[in-house]
Coordinates of C-alpha atoms in Angstrom, one line a residue:
X1 CA 30.2 -38.0 -59.0
X2 CA 34.1 -38.6 -58.8
X3 CA 34.6 -38.3 -55.3
X4 CA 33.4 -40.9 -52.2
X5 CA 30.5 -38.6 -50.6
X6 CA 28.4 -41.3 -49.8
X7 CA 27.2 -40.0 -46.7
X8 CA 25.5 -37.0 -48.2
X9 CA 24.1 -38.6 -50.9
X10 CA 22.2 -40.3 -48.5
X11 CA 21.1 -36.7 -46.7
X12 CA 20.4 -35.7 -50.0
X13 CA 18.2 -38.7 -50.2
X14 CA 16.4 -38.4 -46.7
X15 CA 15.8 -34.2 -47.8
X16 CA 12.6 -35.4 -49.4
X17 CA 10.0 -38.2 -49.3
X18 CA 10.0 -39.6 -53.0
X19 CA 6.5 -40.0 -53.6
X20 CA 2.9 -39.2 -51.4
X21 CA 2.3 -42.9 -50.2
X22 CA 5.8 -43.5 -48.8
X23 CA 8.6 -42.1 -46.3
X24 CA 12.3 -43.1 -45.1
X25 CA 12.2 -45.0 -41.9
X26 CA 13.6 -43.7 -38.5
X27 CA 14.6 -45.6 -35.4
X28 CA 11.0 -45.8 -34.3
X29 CA 10.0 -47.5 -37.1
X30 CA 12.3 -50.5 -36.4
X31 CA 9.5 -52.7 -34.7
X32 CA 7.2 -52.6 -37.5
X33 CA 10.2 -53.4 -39.4
X34 CA 10.9 -56.5 -37.9
X35 CA 7.3 -57.6 -37.8
X36 CA 7.6 -57.2 -41.6
X37 CA 10.1 -59.4 -41.7
X38 CA 9.0 -61.9 -39.8
X39 CA 5.8 -61.8 -41.7
X40 CA 7.5 -62.6 -44.8
X41 CA 10.2 -64.7 -43.8
X42 CA 9.3 -65.9 -40.4
X43 CA 12.9 -67.1 -38.8
X44 CA 14.9 -67.9 -42.0
X45 CA 16.2 -64.5 -43.2
X46 CA 19.7 -64.9 -43.9
X47 CA 20.4 -61.4 -42.0
X48 CA 19.9 -63.2 -38.7
X49 CA 20.7 -59.8 -36.6
X50 CA 18.2 -58.0 -38.3
X51 CA 15.6 -59.8 -36.2
X52 CA 17.3 -58.4 -33.0
X53 CA 16.6 -55.1 -31.5
X54 CA 19.1 -52.0 -32.7
X55 CA 20.1 -54.6 -35.6
X56 CA 18.4 -52.1 -38.4
X57 CA 19.1 -48.7 -36.5
X58 CA 22.8 -49.8 -36.6
X59 CA 22.7 -49.9 -39.8
X60 CA 20.6 -46.5 -40.4
X61 CA 22.5 -45.0 -38.1
X62 CA 26.4 -45.6 -39.7
X63 CA 24.7 -44.6 -43.3
X64 CA 25.2 -48.1 -44.3
X65 CA 21.3 -48.7 -45.2
X66 CA 18.5 -46.3 -46.3
X67 CA 15.5 -47.8 -45.8
X68 CA 12.1 -46.8 -47.2
X69 CA 8.6 -47.7 -47.1
X70 CA 4.8 -47.7 -46.6
X71 CA 2.8 -47.6 -43.4
X72 CA -0.9 -48.2 -43.2
X73 CA -2.9 -45.8 -40.6
X74 CA -1.9 -48.4 -37.6
X75 CA 1.8 -48.2 -38.1
X76 CA 2.3 -51.2 -40.1
X77 CA 4.9 -51.5 -42.2
X78 CA 3.4 -53.0 -45.6
X79 CA 6.8 -52.9 -48.1
X80 CA 10.1 -51.8 -47.3
X81 CA 13.1 -51.2 -50.0
X82 CA 16.7 -50.8 -49.0
X83 CA 19.6 -48.9 -50.5
X84 CA 22.6 -50.3 -49.4
X85 CA 26.0 -48.1 -49.1
X86 CA 29.7 -48.9 -48.8
X87 CA 32.6 -46.4 -48.8
X88 CA 34.9 -46.0 -51.7
X89 CA 32.6 -47.5 -54.2
X90 CA 30.9 -45.7 -57.4
X91 CA 27.4 -47.5 -57.2
X92 CA 25.2 -48.4 -54.7
X93 CA 23.1 -51.6 -54.2
X94 CA 19.6 -52.2 -53.5
X95 CA 18.2 -54.8 -51.4
X96 CA 15.9 -56.1 -48.7
X97 CA 12.9 -55.6 -50.8
X98 CA 10.0 -57.1 -48.8
X99 CA 5.9 -56.6 -48.8
X100 CA 3.7 -58.2 -46.4
X101 CA 2.0 -60.9 -47.7
X102 CA -1.8 -60.1 -48.4
X103 CA -2.1 -56.9 -48.1
X104 CA -3.1 -53.8 -50.3
X105 CA -0.7 -51.0 -50.6
X106 CA -1.8 -47.3 -51.3
X107 CA 1.4 -46.7 -53.5
X108 CA 0.1 -47.7 -57.2
X109 CA 1.5 -48.4 -60.5
X110 CA 2.0 -44.5 -61.2
X111 CA 3.7 -43.8 -57.6
X112 CA 6.1 -46.5 -58.0
X113 CA 7.1 -45.1 -61.6
X114 CA 7.2 -41.6 -60.2
X115 CA 8.9 -42.8 -57.3
X116 CA 11.6 -45.0 -58.8
X117 CA 11.6 -41.9 -61.4
X118 CA 12.7 -39.3 -58.6
X119 CA 14.9 -41.6 -56.8
X120 CA 17.3 -42.7 -59.5
X121 CA 17.3 -38.9 -61.1
X122 CA 18.7 -37.9 -57.6
X123 CA 21.4 -41.1 -57.5
X124 CA 22.5 -40.2 -60.9
X125 CA 23.9 -37.1 -59.2
X126 CA 26.1 -39.2 -57.3
X127 CA 26.9 -42.4 -58.5
X128 CA 27.0 -44.3 -61.7
X129 CA 25.1 -47.9 -60.8
X130 CA 22.6 -49.4 -58.9
X131 CA 23.0 -53.3 -58.6
X132 CA 20.8 -55.6 -56.8
X133 CA 20.7 -59.3 -56.8
X134 CA 17.6 -60.5 -57.6
X135 CA 15.5 -63.3 -56.2
X136 CA 14.9 -66.3 -58.5
X137 CA 12.3 -67.5 -56.4
X138 CA 9.2 -65.7 -58.0
X139 CA 9.0 -63.7 -61.1
X140 CA 7.5 -60.5 -59.9
X141 CA 10.7 -59.2 -57.6
X142 CA 12.7 -59.1 -61.2
X143 CA 9.7 -58.0 -63.3
X144 CA 9.6 -55.0 -60.3
X145 CA 13.0 -54.2 -60.4
X146 CA 13.0 -54.2 -64.5
X147 CA 9.8 -52.2 -65.0
X148 CA 10.2 -49.4 -62.4
X149 CA 13.8 -49.5 -61.5
X150 CA 15.0 -49.9 -65.4
X151 CA 17.5 -52.7 -64.2
X152 CA 19.1 -54.9 -66.9
X153 CA 20.4 -58.5 -66.5
X154 CA 24.7 -58.6 -65.9
X155 CA 24.9 -62.0 -64.7
X156 CA 23.9 -64.5 -61.6
X157 CA 25.0 -66.1 -58.4
X158 CA 24.8 -69.7 -57.7
X159 CA 23.1 -71.2 -54.6
X160 CA 23.2 -67.0 -53.8
X161 CA 21.2 -68.2 -50.2
X162 CA 20.3 -71.4 -48.4
X163 CA 17.3 -72.3 -46.3
X164 CA 15.1 -69.4 -46.8
X165 CA 11.2 -69.2 -46.9
X166 CA 9.2 -66.8 -48.4
X167 CA 5.6 -66.8 -46.9
X168 CA 2.9 -66.2 -49.6
X169 CA 5.2 -67.3 -52.6
X170 CA 4.1 -70.9 -53.4
X171 CA 5.8 -70.9 -56.7
X172 CA 9.1 -71.1 -55.2
X173 CA 8.6 -73.4 -52.3
X174 CA 11.2 -75.7 -52.1
X175 CA 13.3 -74.6 -55.1
X176 CA 16.9 -73.3 -53.8
X177 CA 17.4 -69.2 -54.7
X178 CA 20.1 -68.3 -57.6
X179 CA 20.0 -64.9 -58.1
X180 CA 19.7 -62.8 -61.6
X181 CA 22.3 -59.9 -60.9
X182 CA 21.0 -56.8 -61.8
X183 CA 22.0 -53.5 -62.7
X184 CA 20.5 -49.9 -63.3
X185 CA 23.0 -47.7 -65.5
X186 CA 22.3 -44.2 -63.4
X187 CA 25.1 -42.0 -65.6
X188 CA 26.8 -43.2 -69.1
X189 CA 29.8 -46.0 -68.6
X190 CA 33.2 -44.3 -69.5
X191 CA 33.9 -45.0 -73.4
X192 CA 36.5 -47.7 -73.2
X193 CA 37.5 -50.8 -74.3
X194 CA 36.2 -54.1 -72.9
X195 CA 38.2 -56.8 -73.2
X196 CA 36.6 -60.5 -72.8
X197 CA 38.0 -64.0 -73.7
X198 CA 37.6 -65.6 -77.0
X199 CA 35.6 -68.5 -77.2
X200 CA 32.1 -69.5 -75.9
X201 CA 32.4 -67.5 -72.6
X202 CA 33.4 -64.4 -74.2
X203 CA 30.5 -64.8 -76.5
X204 CA 28.3 -65.0 -73.6
X205 CA 30.0 -62.5 -71.8
X206 CA 29.4 -60.2 -74.7
X207 CA 25.6 -60.6 -74.7
X208 CA 25.6 -59.2 -71.5
X209 CA 26.8 -56.2 -72.7
X210 CA 25.2 -56.2 -76.1
X211 CA 22.0 -55.4 -73.3
X212 CA 22.8 -52.4 -71.6
X213 CA 24.0 -50.8 -75.2
X214 CA 27.8 -51.5 -75.0
X215 CA 28.5 -54.1 -77.6
X216 CA 30.7 -52.2 -80.0
X217 CA 33.1 -51.7 -77.1
X218 CA 34.3 -55.5 -77.0
X219 CA 37.2 -56.4 -78.5
X220 CA 38.0 -60.5 -77.9
X221 CA 41.0 -61.9 -76.9
X222 CA 42.7 -65.2 -77.4
X223 CA 44.1 -67.1 -74.3
X224 CA 47.7 -67.3 -72.8
X225 CA 48.4 -69.8 -70.5
X226 CA 51.1 -68.1 -68.4
X227 CA 55.1 -69.7 -68.7
X228 CA 55.7 -69.8 -65.2
X229 CA 54.1 -71.0 -61.9
X230 CA 53.3 -68.1 -59.4
X231 CA 50.6 -67.5 -56.6
X232 CA 47.7 -65.5 -57.6
X233 CA 47.6 -61.9 -55.6
X234 CA 44.1 -61.3 -54.7
X235 CA 43.0 -58.0 -53.0
X236 CA 39.0 -58.2 -50.8
X237 CA 36.5 -56.9 -51.9
X238 CA 33.6 -57.8 -49.8
X239 CA 33.0 -60.2 -47.1
X240 CA 29.3 -61.1 -46.1
X241 CA 29.2 -63.1 -43.2
X242 CA 25.6 -63.1 -43.2
X243 CA 25.7 -65.5 -46.6
X244 CA 29.0 -66.4 -46.4
X245 CA 29.6 -65.2 -49.9
X246 CA 33.4 -63.5 -50.6
X247 CA 33.9 -61.3 -53.5
X248 CA 38.0 -60.5 -54.4
X249 CA 39.5 -59.2 -57.6
X250 CA 42.8 -60.7 -59.2
X251 CA 45.5 -58.0 -59.2
X252 CA 48.8 -60.0 -60.3
X253 CA 51.1 -62.9 -59.7
X254 CA 53.9 -63.1 -57.7
X255 CA 56.1 -65.7 -55.9
X256 CA 54.7 -64.8 -52.9
X257 CA 50.8 -65.0 -53.7
X258 CA 48.6 -67.8 -52.7
X259 CA 48.9 -70.8 -54.6
X260 CA 45.4 -71.7 -54.0
X261 CA 42.4 -69.4 -55.3
X262 CA 39.9 -71.1 -53.5
X263 CA 38.7 -68.9 -50.2
X264 CA 38.4 -70.9 -47.1
X265 CA 35.6 -69.2 -45.3
X266 CA 33.4 -68.5 -48.2
X267 CA 30.1 -70.4 -49.3
X268 CA 29.8 -67.8 -52.6
X269 CA 33.4 -67.5 -53.8
X270 CA 33.4 -64.5 -56.3
X271 CA 36.7 -63.3 -58.0
X272 CA 36.6 -60.4 -60.6
X273 CA 39.1 -60.2 -63.3
X274 CA 40.1 -56.6 -64.4
X275 CA 39.1 -56.4 -68.0
X276 CA 40.7 -53.3 -69.1
X277 CA 43.5 -54.8 -70.8
X278 CA 44.2 -57.7 -73.2
X279 CA 46.8 -59.2 -71.8
X280 CA 45.0 -59.7 -68.1
X281 CA 42.1 -60.8 -69.6
X282 CA 44.2 -63.3 -71.8
X283 CA 46.5 -64.3 -69.0
X284 CA 43.5 -64.3 -66.2
X285 CA 41.2 -66.3 -67.7
X286 CA 42.6 -69.9 -67.6
X287 CA 44.4 -69.9 -64.2
X288 CA 40.6 -69.2 -63.1
X289 CA 38.9 -71.9 -64.8
X290 CA 41.7 -74.0 -64.0
X291 CA 41.0 -73.5 -60.2
X292 CA 37.4 -74.1 -60.8
X293 CA 36.0 -70.6 -61.5
X294 CA 33.6 -69.8 -64.2
X295 CA 32.6 -66.7 -65.4
X296 CA 28.9 -65.4 -64.1
X297 CA 28.8 -61.7 -65.3
X298 CA 30.1 -58.8 -65.2
X299 CA 30.1 -55.4 -63.0
X300 CA 30.8 -52.1 -64.9
X301 CA 32.7 -49.1 -63.3
X302 CA 32.9 -45.3 -63.8
X303 CA 36.5 -44.8 -62.4
X304 CA 38.1 -48.1 -62.2
X305 CA 38.4 -50.7 -65.0
X306 CA 35.1 -52.9 -65.7
X307 CA 35.3 -56.3 -63.9
X308 CA 34.6 -60.2 -65.4
X309 CA 32.9 -62.0 -62.5
X310 CA 33.9 -65.2 -62.1
X311 CA 32.5 -68.2 -59.4
X312 CA 34.2 -70.9 -58.1
X313 CA 31.8 -73.9 -59.0
X314 CA 33.1 -77.4 -57.4
X315 CA 30.6 -79.6 -59.1
X316 CA 29.2 -78.0 -62.6
X317 CA 26.4 -81.0 -63.0
X318 CA 24.5 -79.8 -59.6
X319 CA 25.1 -76.1 -60.6
X320 CA 23.3 -77.0 -64.0
X321 CA 20.6 -78.8 -61.9
X322 CA 19.9 -75.7 -59.5
X323 CA 20.0 -73.1 -62.2
X324 CA 17.5 -74.5 -64.5
X325 CA 15.0 -74.5 -62.1
X326 CA 15.4 -70.7 -61.7
X327 CA 12.2 -68.7 -62.0
X328 CA 13.1 -66.0 -64.5
X329 CA 11.0 -63.1 -65.9
X330 CA 11.8 -62.1 -69.6
X331 CA 13.4 -63.2 -72.6
X332 CA 16.7 -61.8 -72.1
X333 CA 16.8 -63.4 -68.2
X334 CA 16.0 -66.8 -69.4
X335 CA 18.6 -66.1 -72.2
X336 CA 21.3 -65.0 -70.1
X337 CA 20.4 -68.2 -67.8
X338 CA 20.4 -70.4 -70.6
X339 CA 23.6 -69.6 -72.2
X340 CA 25.3 -70.0 -68.7
X341 CA 23.7 -73.5 -68.3
X342 CA 25.0 -74.8 -71.8
X343 CA 28.9 -73.2 -71.2
X344 CA 28.8 -74.7 -67.6
X345 CA 27.6 -78.0 -69.2
X346 CA 30.3 -78.0 -71.8
X347 CA 32.8 -78.1 -68.6
X348 CA 31.9 -81.4 -67.1
X349 CA 34.3 -83.1 -70.2
X350 CA 37.1 -81.0 -69.3
X351 CA 37.2 -81.6 -65.3

């Protein structure tokens, strides 16, 4: 699991269908995939290139996406889920989980349990984590992730998508989608100290680590404001053009660094802060808070230091309002969102 062998990972998964009624999708299945996308989202899905002939095929050919689904006897795709890979990472991402409205499938609860039991066991030979940003428009997506995929809440993303309409899901109609960030731990995280900032945000972040059994690894460190003015040095992690979501990691301070931390192109602006050194957390946290970034979760790693995730929140009052409308499944997710809103509201008196 220590080397990047993602192509071989995908080949390993393709070697056998994980359950009786499911199979991996191939190029001839793309029209059925597009029909499923239309049936569930109409024209509103955030990835418009997937509506185009060849859009999904390019991902499959490049090994960026592995698609799994169940078909009926007429060739209609009843449901789909995807595994995304990005070179150099010790994790995969789960996403593109779509079900055809008002259609029964032959894949029952026992088969879903066996399916994910098999997939997670095989994935655990290659990577340490399976991450996903799960919809808060309806609770069934979260329930599926926690029950079958053993995913645990690790944070949230404010206004993750914009303008999507999920056909057949009335409970979330007109509600902006937030995301419940969830992680399936496939291999034991390395034993290490995980440094968190002292104060309310650190307490909230510690509760996230407690939810995945890492409470004893936490050490709190007091915040320290840097005595000299330097720009931040940021390294790019991810640019999602469809969502206009950007992830960068804060790697240092320098006279040549950028004076403004906010991204000019991002709608969802995320900065990761490594949490392996106490001074790094103590000095980096105040810089991010002062620039309008609030902690929103934790990203675990196998080979590299774990990271705190911050999101730029221009209007904390508006963010608290939209997050409060999220539909959540389970006490753990509700506590996570409530804790974030309580701390977000405190920033109103400091800006």
